[in-house]
Amino acid sequence: QGWLALGYIARQTNDPFTALRAYGEVLRLEPGRHDAQAAMAAVLRDLGAPFGAAGYSAHPGPASLSVRAQQAALMLRWSATVTPPPGSARFAATDQALNQLEALIEEALRAGASASEVLATLRRDRVLALRQRERWADAVVAVDALTADDVALPAYVRQAQADSLLALRRPAEARRIYT
């Protein structure tokens, strides 16, 4: 119980690495402890490690929708920064991330109101994926749909929107968004 309490205190005081150590000790001593697994997964999600968090899921089967959404977002970031090997398709990683985002959006829509926050994040990430894929018109349409649904547009979505408008030769509209 002491390690579990230390993990809880560490999370509350924003010390994720002490929390990871504490929950790791709980799981070393009691490998099937579900509360420690869930806490470890939460800390890893907070640290931006959704693939690690999925490994600590207390439930067999696929990870939760929010963890898979974080995984898709991470894949999208990787696809923008990693140069594909020679001979491979230029947009293969972006296409994979986009396909995963679209599948998760469908799943979130089926989940209804309980997944509304995750759905909004997935839709915003999809805009970025469309921009990275150079599907400019689709990105603009996706932003228009977000705006129509009163979904907040963070800076990365507005930048993707402006980039897309500029690529579509609509510089005046892009300039308003960039500034």
Coordinates of N, CA, C and O in Angstrom, one line a residue, residues 75-82 93-94 132:
M75 N 1.5 9.1 -34.3 CA 1.8 8.6 -35.7 C 1.8 9.7 -36.7 O 2.7 9.8 -37.5
L76 N 0.9 10.6 -36.5 CA 0.8 11.8 -37.5 C 2.0 12.7 -37.3 O 2.6 13.1 -38.3
R77 N 2.4 12.9 -36.0 CA 3.6 13.8 -35.8 C 4.9 13.1 -36.4 O 5.7 13.7 -37.0
W78 N 5.0 11.8 -36.2 CA 6.1 11.0 -36.7 C 6.1 11.1 -38.2 O 7.2 11.3 -38.8
S79 N 5.0 11.0 -38.8 CA 4.9 11.0 -40.3 C 5.4 12.3 -40.9 O 5.9 12.3 -42.0
A80 N 5.3 13.4 -40.1 CA 5.7 14.7 -40.6 C 7.2 14.9 -40.4 O 7.8 15.8 -41.1
T81 N 7.8 14.2 -39.5 CA 9.2 14.4 -39.2 C 10.2 13.4 -39.7 O 11.4 13.6 -39.9
V82 N 9.7 12.2 -40.0 CA 10.6 11.1 -40.4 C 10.6 11.0 -41.9 O 9.5 10.9 -42.6
A93 N 3.2 6.9 -44.4 CA 3.0 7.1 -43.0 C 1.8 8.0 -42.7 O 1.0 7.8 -41.8
T94 N 1.7 9.1 -43.5 CA 0.6 10.1 -43.3 C -0.7 9.4 -43.7 O -1.7 9.5 -42.9
Q132 N -1.0 17.7 -44.2 CA 0.3 17.0 -44.4 C 0.2 16.2 -45.7 O 1.2 16.0 -46.4

